[in-house]
Amino acid sequence: MKKYWGILSAILVAVTLTGCGNHNQSKSSDTKKVTTHKVAKTSNKKKAKKTTKKTTISVTSTAFSNRQFIASAGEFYSGVFFKGNQFIWKYTAPTTTNSDGSSSNDDKFFILQGTYKYLASSKILTLNINNQSKTYTGKALQLDKYQYQSVSAPAIASTLQFKVSDESGTTVLQPMSKSLGNEIAEANKNGKDDPNLTYDNVISKYSVQKVDSSMQQVKKGISSAAEFQDFIVHNMDNPNPDLELTSVANDGKDYDIYDSGDTTSDTPQKTVKAKYTLHVNNPIGGSEKYFLGDDDNIYWSPEQQTHNWLEEGMSTQYHQLYNL
């Protein structure tokens, strides 16, 4: 009997040891699985961390928003106007010479539009030009009415730079290109000086599209005898429907011009070549002669007189009409 219980005890010990071994193997296997899972999570966290480090660098600026810089005052102002990251530059400047090299009293005019950026560290303002008008030449007041005498293709680079400085409390933009003239000073702070000098008002009247679509070339004076006749008839002090136009001629004759009202002197002030001459028989005032000189002035004389004088009123009207 003791032998039987000894054998049974041995069997139970063996079974127990086997069960413990299987349990340990199971625990070891589970531990390995958990460890593998943790490594995968650590790898995912590293990837997410790298993604959050990416940033976007802005290429524009709003540092000058709602500020205006004027180059010159007067009826035809010139300046740069900002709003948000946008700008419009209404540029006008004297043209010292004509295309043929002769002296000129005209101005050149163009419009630039685009975005800008400002680097405070270097105090450099950069205008990125996205759109620009043609370059127009003419008198300032003429250009302001969308009229020009000559036009050329745009000739401005894609970017322009200014050095920003402070002079006696006023911010000044100094063009870094000599071709753009002198400095432009800040004006119209908070719109108190002139409420019309704002980005919105300027762009509504002088956008590139508006200027290029509205500009018209003005005629440089009368170009035919028929035009001259029409001008004289409509600008006489007392036009008469019964007056007789005896002749209109492209005579090209030289006429001596005297001081106004001088009927006795034999010494003329100057001699003028006539472009067009009109002879008029007026029933209420006798016959008269009018001619347009090659100096773009209008002269007249009674037919019985050998003297010719400047017709001041008509000359003034002529200059105003043709912006001479």
Tab-separated table of N, CA and C in Angstrom, residues 46-170:
chain	number	residue	atom	x	y	z
A	46	LYS	N	7.322	59.385	-32.423
A	46	LYS	CA	8.448	60.118	-33.024
A	46	LYS	C	8.060	60.732	-34.349
A	47	LYS	N	7.319	60.009	-35.183
A	47	LYS	CA	6.886	60.535	-36.471
A	47	LYS	C	5.954	61.728	-36.298
A	48	ALA	N	5.045	61.657	-35.350
A	48	ALA	CA	4.103	62.749	-35.103
A	48	ALA	C	4.840	63.990	-34.633
A	49	LYS	N	5.862	63.807	-33.832
A	49	LYS	CA	6.631	64.944	-33.298
A	49	LYS	C	7.340	65.692	-34.408
A	50	LYS	N	7.881	64.950	-35.384
A	50	LYS	CA	8.566	65.590	-36.521
A	50	LYS	C	7.599	66.398	-37.362
A	51	THR	N	6.395	65.900	-37.542
A	51	THR	CA	5.398	66.593	-38.364
A	51	THR	C	5.026	67.945	-37.775
A	52	THR	N	4.910	68.080	-36.477
A	52	THR	CA	4.485	69.332	-35.847
A	52	THR	C	5.544	70.424	-35.910
A	53	LYS	N	6.765	70.096	-36.279
A	53	LYS	CA	7.837	71.086	-36.343
A	53	LYS	C	7.810	71.912	-37.626
A	54	LYS	N	7.031	71.499	-38.663
A	54	LYS	CA	6.974	72.220	-39.925
A	54	LYS	C	6.238	73.545	-39.766
A	55	THR	N	6.775	74.652	-40.360
A	55	THR	CA	6.164	75.982	-40.282
A	55	THR	C	6.122	76.615	-41.669
A	56	THR	N	5.245	77.626	-41.874
A	56	THR	CA	5.117	78.351	-43.140
A	56	THR	C	5.645	79.774	-42.982
A	57	ILE	N	6.524	80.203	-43.883
A	57	ILE	CA	7.126	81.538	-43.824
A	57	ILE	C	6.327	82.497	-44.712
A	58	SER	N	5.871	83.616	-44.173
A	58	SER	CA	5.100	84.604	-44.929
A	58	SER	C	6.013	85.380	-45.869
A	59	VAL	N	5.542	85.630	-47.117
A	59	VAL	CA	6.347	86.363	-48.097
A	59	VAL	C	5.817	87.771	-48.314
A	60	THR	N	4.789	88.163	-47.592
A	60	THR	CA	4.251	89.517	-47.718
A	60	THR	C	4.240	90.198	-46.365
A	61	SER	N	3.824	91.447	-46.363
A	61	SER	CA	3.825	92.215	-45.123
A	61	SER	C	2.660	93.186	-45.128
A	62	THR	N	2.251	93.603	-43.943
A	62	THR	CA	1.221	94.632	-43.814
A	62	THR	C	1.733	95.804	-42.984
A	63	ALA	N	3.056	95.918	-42.903
A	63	ALA	CA	3.657	96.938	-42.033
A	63	ALA	C	3.291	98.361	-42.432
A	64	PHE	N	2.963	98.592	-43.723
A	64	PHE	CA	2.668	99.946	-44.190
A	64	PHE	C	1.186	100.138	-44.528
A	65	SER	N	0.341	99.242	-44.082
A	65	SER	CA	-1.079	99.336	-44.404
A	65	SER	C	-1.675	100.666	-43.950
A	66	ASN	N	-2.475	101.264	-44.841
A	66	ASN	CA	-3.162	102.540	-44.593
A	66	ASN	C	-2.202	103.720	-44.434
A	67	ARG	N	-1.016	103.601	-45.016
A	67	ARG	CA	-0.063	104.723	-44.989
A	67	ARG	C	0.121	105.251	-46.409
A	68	GLN	N	0.431	106.542	-46.516
A	68	GLN	CA	0.578	107.197	-47.814
A	68	GLN	C	1.898	107.968	-47.846
A	69	PHE	N	2.572	107.924	-48.983
A	69	PHE	CA	3.844	108.625	-49.149
A	69	PHE	C	3.767	109.456	-50.425
A	70	ILE	N	3.917	110.773	-50.286
A	70	ILE	CA	3.727	111.701	-51.401
A	70	ILE	C	5.071	112.257	-51.860
A	71	ALA	N	5.280	112.234	-53.189
A	71	ALA	CA	6.534	112.742	-53.755
A	71	ALA	C	6.444	114.235	-54.034
A	72	SER	N	5.266	114.695	-54.415
A	72	SER	CA	5.109	116.121	-54.707
A	72	SER	C	3.659	116.508	-54.523
A	73	ALA	N	3.431	117.733	-54.093
A	73	ALA	CA	2.071	118.226	-53.892
A	73	ALA	C	1.594	118.943	-55.150
A	74	GLY	N	0.338	119.330	-55.167
A	74	GLY	CA	-0.205	120.047	-56.317
A	74	GLY	C	-1.419	119.353	-56.874
A	75	GLU	N	-1.897	119.849	-58.014
A	75	GLU	CA	-3.106	119.292	-58.614
A	75	GLU	C	-2.881	117.867	-59.107
A	76	PHE	N	-1.672	117.564	-59.497
A	76	PHE	CA	-1.383	116.235	-60.021
A	76	PHE	C	-0.381	115.570	-59.081
A	77	TYR	N	-0.872	115.063	-57.942
A	77	TYR	CA	0.002	114.498	-56.926
A	77	TYR	C	0.610	113.178	-57.401
A	78	SER	N	1.727	112.846	-56.797
A	78	SER	CA	2.437	111.619	-57.107
A	78	SER	C	2.767	110.919	-55.798
A	79	GLY	N	2.494	109.612	-55.684
A	79	GLY	CA	2.790	108.954	-54.427
A	79	GLY	C	2.484	107.475	-54.416
A	80	VAL	N	2.890	106.836	-53.307
A	80	VAL	CA	2.664	105.408	-53.089
A	80	VAL	C	1.640	105.255	-51.969
A	81	PHE	N	0.650	104.392	-52.189
A	81	PHE	CA	-0.446	104.212	-51.237
A	81	PHE	C	-0.566	102.727	-50.911
A	82	PHE	N	-0.723	102.411	-49.608
A	82	PHE	CA	-0.733	101.025	-49.151
A	82	PHE	C	-2.059	100.672	-48.470
A	83	LYS	N	-2.429	99.390	-48.607
A	83	LYS	CA	-3.562	98.854	-47.860
A	83	LYS	C	-3.355	97.352	-47.722
A	84	GLY	N	-3.333	96.853	-46.472
A	84	GLY	CA	-3.027	95.442	-46.262
A	84	GLY	C	-1.650	95.138	-46.810
A	85	ASN	N	-1.555	94.141	-47.670
A	85	ASN	CA	-0.266	93.825	-48.304
A	85	ASN	C	-0.206	94.328	-49.747
A	86	GLN	N	-1.121	95.239	-50.121
A	86	GLN	CA	-1.203	95.768	-51.477
A	86	GLN	C	-0.661	97.199	-51.545
A	87	PHE	N	-0.222	97.608	-52.745
A	87	PHE	CA	0.184	98.996	-52.951
A	87	PHE	C	-0.219	99.442	-54.353
A	88	ILE	N	-0.342	100.751	-54.522
A	88	ILE	CA	-0.486	101.358	-55.841
A	88	ILE	C	0.405	102.589	-55.854
A	89	TRP	N	1.199	102.724	-56.903
A	89	TRP	CA	2.095	103.876	-57.044
A	89	TRP	C	1.633	104.691	-58.249
A	90	LYS	N	1.174	105.878	-57.990
A	90	LYS	CA	0.795	106.821	-59.037
A	90	LYS	C	2.005	107.720	-59.263
A	91	TYR	N	2.724	107.467	-60.339
A	91	TYR	CA	4.026	108.108	-60.552
A	91	TYR	C	3.943	109.189	-61.632
A	92	THR	N	4.457	110.351	-61.315
A	92	THR	CA	4.631	111.392	-62.324
A	92	THR	C	5.919	112.129	-62.016
A	93	ALA	N	6.619	112.521	-63.067
A	93	ALA	CA	7.886	113.231	-62.885
A	93	ALA	C	8.196	114.031	-64.145
A	94	PRO	N	8.887	115.161	-64.013
A	94	PRO	CA	9.237	115.972	-65.182
A	94	PRO	C	10.102	115.187	-66.165
A	95	THR	N	9.834	115.393	-67.438
A	95	THR	CA	10.669	114.828	-68.491
A	95	THR	C	11.561	115.948	-69.013
A	96	THR	N	12.834	115.845	-68.803
A	96	THR	CA	13.744	116.946	-69.146
A	96	THR	C	14.016	117.056	-70.635
A	97	THR	N	13.906	115.946	-71.349
A	97	THR	CA	14.164	115.979	-72.788
A	97	THR	C	13.113	115.190	-73.544
A	98	ASN	N	12.858	115.597	-74.770
A	98	ASN	CA	11.964	114.852	-75.648
A	98	ASN	C	12.726	113.696	-76.284
A	99	SER	N	12.011	112.864	-77.019
A	99	SER	CA	12.641	111.716	-77.673
A	99	SER	C	13.692	112.143	-78.698
A	100	ASP	N	13.546	113.371	-79.251
A	100	ASP	CA	14.525	113.847	-80.231
A	100	ASP	C	15.685	114.599	-79.576
A	101	GLY	N	15.711	114.636	-78.230
A	101	GLY	CA	16.812	115.277	-77.526
A	101	GLY	C	16.582	116.733	-77.184
A	102	SER	N	15.486	117.308	-77.655
A	102	SER	CA	15.194	118.718	-77.365
A	102	SER	C	14.631	118.845	-75.953
A	103	SER	N	14.684	120.060	-75.394
A	103	SER	CA	14.185	120.271	-74.037
A	103	SER	C	12.668	120.101	-74.001
A	104	SER	N	12.153	119.723	-72.835
A	104	SER	CA	10.724	119.448	-72.710
A	104	SER	C	10.183	120.002	-71.403
A	105	ASN	N	8.935	120.442	-71.445
A	105	ASN	CA	8.234	120.883	-70.238
A	105	ASN	C	7.150	119.883	-69.847
A	106	ASP	N	7.201	118.709	-70.445
A	106	ASP	CA	6.182	117.692	-70.201
A	106	ASP	C	6.549	116.816	-69.004
A	107	ASP	N	5.563	116.010	-68.591
A	107	ASP	CA	5.760	115.035	-67.527
A	107	ASP	C	5.560	113.639	-68.079
A	108	LYS	N	6.137	112.649	-67.399
A	108	LYS	CA	5.841	111.255	-67.729
A	108	LYS	C	5.038	110.664	-66.577
A	109	PHE	N	4.194	109.706	-66.908
A	109	PHE	CA	3.216	109.216	-65.944
A	109	PHE	C	2.970	107.728	-66.157
A	110	PHE	N	2.943	106.958	-65.060
A	110	PHE	CA	2.555	105.550	-65.148
A	110	PHE	C	2.029	105.094	-63.791
A	111	ILE	N	1.394	103.919	-63.784
A	111	ILE	CA	0.815	103.334	-62.578
A	111	ILE	C	1.446	101.964	-62.334
A	112	LEU	N	1.807	101.700	-61.066
A	112	LEU	CA	2.327	100.399	-60.667
A	112	LEU	C	1.429	99.818	-59.568
A	113	GLN	N	1.152	98.524	-59.628
A	113	GLN	CA	0.361	97.857	-58.595
A	113	GLN	C	0.991	96.520	-58.227
A	114	GLY	N	0.786	96.084	-56.970
A	114	GLY	CA	1.303	94.788	-56.562
A	114	GLY	C	1.290	94.610	-55.062
A	115	THR	N	2.169	93.747	-54.568
A	115	THR	CA	2.315	93.493	-53.136
A	115	THR	C	3.687	93.989	-52.679
A	116	TYR	N	3.918	93.935	-51.375
A	116	TYR	CA	5.200	94.418	-50.853
A	116	TYR	C	5.609	93.622	-49.629
A	117	LYS	N	6.868	93.753	-49.268
A	117	LYS	CA	7.348	93.197	-47.996
A	117	LYS	C	8.364	94.172	-47.406
A	118	TYR	N	8.435	94.166	-46.090
A	118	TYR	CA	9.344	95.075	-45.390
A	118	TYR	C	10.186	94.294	-44.392
A	119	LEU	N	11.495	94.431	-44.491
A	119	LEU	CA	12.418	93.801	-43.558
A	119	LEU	C	12.890	94.858	-42.577
A	120	ALA	N	12.378	94.778	-41.360
A	120	ALA	CA	12.702	95.782	-40.351
A	120	ALA	C	14.180	95.775	-39.992
A	121	SER	N	14.831	94.606	-40.077
A	121	SER	CA	16.239	94.510	-39.700
A	121	SER	C	17.137	95.340	-40.612
A	122	SER	N	16.809	95.366	-41.895
A	122	SER	CA	17.612	96.138	-42.856
A	122	SER	C	16.934	97.436	-43.273
A	123	LYS	N	15.659	97.608	-42.862
A	123	LYS	CA	14.863	98.776	-43.226
A	123	LYS	C	14.755	98.928	-44.747
A	124	ILE	N	14.524	97.801	-45.395
A	124	ILE	CA	14.359	97.777	-46.845
A	124	ILE	C	12.909	97.420	-47.184
A	125	LEU	N	12.268	98.280	-47.968
A	125	LEU	CA	10.914	98.037	-48.457
A	125	LEU	C	11.007	97.594	-49.912
A	126	THR	N	10.428	96.442	-50.217
A	126	THR	CA	10.469	95.909	-51.576
A	126	THR	C	9.071	95.876	-52.170
A	127	LEU	N	8.898	96.519	-53.308
A	127	LEU	CA	7.628	96.485	-54.030
A	127	LEU	C	7.706	95.396	-55.093
A	128	ASN	N	6.807	94.436	-55.027
A	128	ASN	CA	6.717	93.381	-56.031
A	128	ASN	C	5.643	93.784	-57.041
A	129	ILE	N	6.049	94.154	-58.244
A	129	ILE	CA	5.129	94.712	-59.235
A	129	ILE	C	4.429	93.588	-59.993
A	130	ASN	N	3.117	93.521	-59.831
A	130	ASN	CA	2.311	92.517	-60.519
A	130	ASN	C	1.649	93.058	-61.779
A	131	ASN	N	1.485	94.373	-61.847
A	131	ASN	CA	0.791	94.981	-62.978
A	131	ASN	C	1.260	96.420	-63.134
A	132	GLN	N	1.487	96.860	-64.357
A	132	GLN	CA	1.897	98.234	-64.592
A	132	GLN	C	1.318	98.755	-65.900
A	133	SER	N	1.040	100.048	-65.904
A	133	SER	CA	0.465	100.671	-67.091
A	133	SER	C	1.561	101.014	-68.087
A	134	LYS	N	1.151	101.489	-69.240
A	134	LYS	CA	2.104	102.048	-70.186
A	134	LYS	C	2.635	103.365	-69.617
A	135	THR	N	3.704	103.873	-70.200
A	135	THR	CA	4.275	105.149	-69.767
A	135	THR	C	3.778	106.247	-70.693
A	136	TYR	N	3.079	107.237	-70.118
A	136	TYR	CA	2.478	108.308	-70.904
A	136	TYR	C	3.239	109.619	-70.685
A	137	THR	N	3.312	110.427	-71.735
A	137	THR	CA	3.986	111.719	-71.658
A	137	THR	C	3.020	112.820	-72.078
A	138	GLY	N	3.042	113.922	-71.343
A	138	GLY	CA	2.183	115.064	-71.645
A	138	GLY	C	2.264	116.068	-70.516
A	139	LYS	N	1.436	117.087	-70.575
A	139	LYS	CA	1.392	118.068	-69.497
A	139	LYS	C	0.623	117.481	-68.310
A	140	ALA	N	1.029	117.869	-67.096
A	140	ALA	CA	0.489	117.257	-65.889
A	140	ALA	C	-1.034	117.300	-65.837
A	141	LEU	N	-1.624	118.476	-66.029
A	141	LEU	CA	-3.075	118.594	-65.961
A	141	LEU	C	-3.744	117.832	-67.096
A	142	GLN	N	-3.055	117.718	-68.193
A	142	GLN	CA	-3.552	116.961	-69.338
A	142	GLN	C	-3.594	115.469	-68.982
A	143	LEU	N	-2.534	114.973	-68.399
A	143	LEU	CA	-2.458	113.568	-68.009
A	143	LEU	C	-3.494	113.225	-66.960
A	144	ASP	N	-3.760	114.163	-66.062
A	144	ASP	CA	-4.729	113.927	-65.002
A	144	ASP	C	-6.145	113.786	-65.554
A	145	LYS	N	-6.348	114.227	-66.785
A	145	LYS	CA	-7.642	114.090	-67.463
A	145	LYS	C	-7.614	112.929	-68.450
A	146	TYR	N	-6.657	112.016	-68.301
A	146	TYR	CA	-6.508	110.850	-69.159
A	146	TYR	C	-6.209	111.236	-70.610
A	147	GLN	N	-5.376	112.258	-70.779
A	147	GLN	CA	-4.962	112.681	-72.114
A	147	GLN	C	-3.443	112.700	-72.167
A	148	TYR	N	-2.888	112.274	-73.282
A	148	TYR	CA	-1.438	112.239	-73.399
A	148	TYR	C	-1.001	112.665	-74.799
A	149	GLN	N	0.288	112.988	-74.910
A	149	GLN	CA	0.840	113.374	-76.199
A	149	GLN	C	1.625	112.238	-76.850
A	150	SER	N	2.292	111.417	-76.042
A	150	SER	CA	3.007	110.256	-76.577
A	150	SER	C	2.954	109.128	-75.544
A	151	VAL	N	3.210	107.901	-76.012
A	151	VAL	CA	3.112	106.749	-75.118
A	151	VAL	C	4.205	105.753	-75.481
A	152	SER	N	4.681	105.020	-74.484
A	152	SER	CA	5.691	103.994	-74.714
A	152	SER	C	5.378	102.775	-73.853
A	153	ALA	N	6.040	101.678	-74.133
A	153	ALA	CA	5.806	100.436	-73.384
A	153	ALA	C	6.349	100.564	-71.963
A	154	PRO	N	5.823	99.768	-71.025
A	154	PRO	CA	6.343	99.799	-69.648
A	154	PRO	C	7.834	99.480	-69.627
A	155	ALA	N	8.545	100.150	-68.745
A	155	ALA	CA	9.996	99.947	-68.687
A	155	ALA	C	10.480	99.828	-67.248
A	156	ILE	N	9.634	99.325	-66.342
A	156	ILE	CA	9.978	99.192	-64.930
A	156	ILE	C	10.286	97.735	-64.614
A	157	ALA	N	11.265	97.514	-63.738
A	157	ALA	CA	11.626	96.150	-63.343
A	157	ALA	C	10.493	95.500	-62.550
A	158	SER	N	10.616	94.188	-62.303
A	158	SER	CA	9.556	93.471	-61.586
A	158	SER	C	9.545	93.781	-60.100
A	159	THR	N	10.658	94.288	-59.567
A	159	THR	CA	10.717	94.698	-58.163
A	159	THR	C	11.433	96.037	-58.038
A	160	LEU	N	11.030	96.802	-57.038
A	160	LEU	CA	11.667	98.079	-56.722
A	160	LEU	C	11.928	98.110	-55.223
A	161	GLN	N	13.025	98.740	-54.832
A	161	GLN	CA	13.360	98.782	-53.417
A	161	GLN	C	13.572	100.210	-52.923
A	162	PHE	N	13.188	100.420	-51.655
A	162	PHE	CA	13.364	101.704	-50.989
A	162	PHE	C	14.103	101.483	-49.673
A	163	LYS	N	14.917	102.442	-49.313
A	163	LYS	CA	15.509	102.472	-47.983
A	163	LYS	C	14.606	103.335	-47.120
A	164	VAL	N	14.150	102.774	-46.008
A	164	VAL	CA	13.233	103.485	-45.129
A	164	VAL	C	14.035	104.168	-44.022
A	165	SER	N	13.800	105.466	-43.843
A	165	SER	CA	14.534	106.211	-42.817
A	165	SER	C	13.598	107.201	-42.131
A	166	ASP	N	14.089	107.787	-41.069
A	166	ASP	CA	13.320	108.773	-40.317
A	166	ASP	C	14.048	110.113	-40.375
A	167	GLU	N	13.327	111.134	-40.826
A	167	GLU	CA	13.902	112.471	-40.915
A	167	GLU	C	13.011	113.445	-40.173
A	168	SER	N	13.493	113.883	-39.013
A	168	SER	CA	12.756	114.843	-38.179
A	168	SER	C	11.352	114.354	-37.846
A	169	GLY	N	11.232	113.076	-37.541
A	169	GLY	CA	9.948	112.520	-37.145
A	169	GLY	C	9.054	112.087	-38.287
A	170	THR	N	9.524	112.212	-39.525
A	170	THR	CA	8.740	111.810	-40.694
A	170	THR	C	9.406	110.624	-41.373
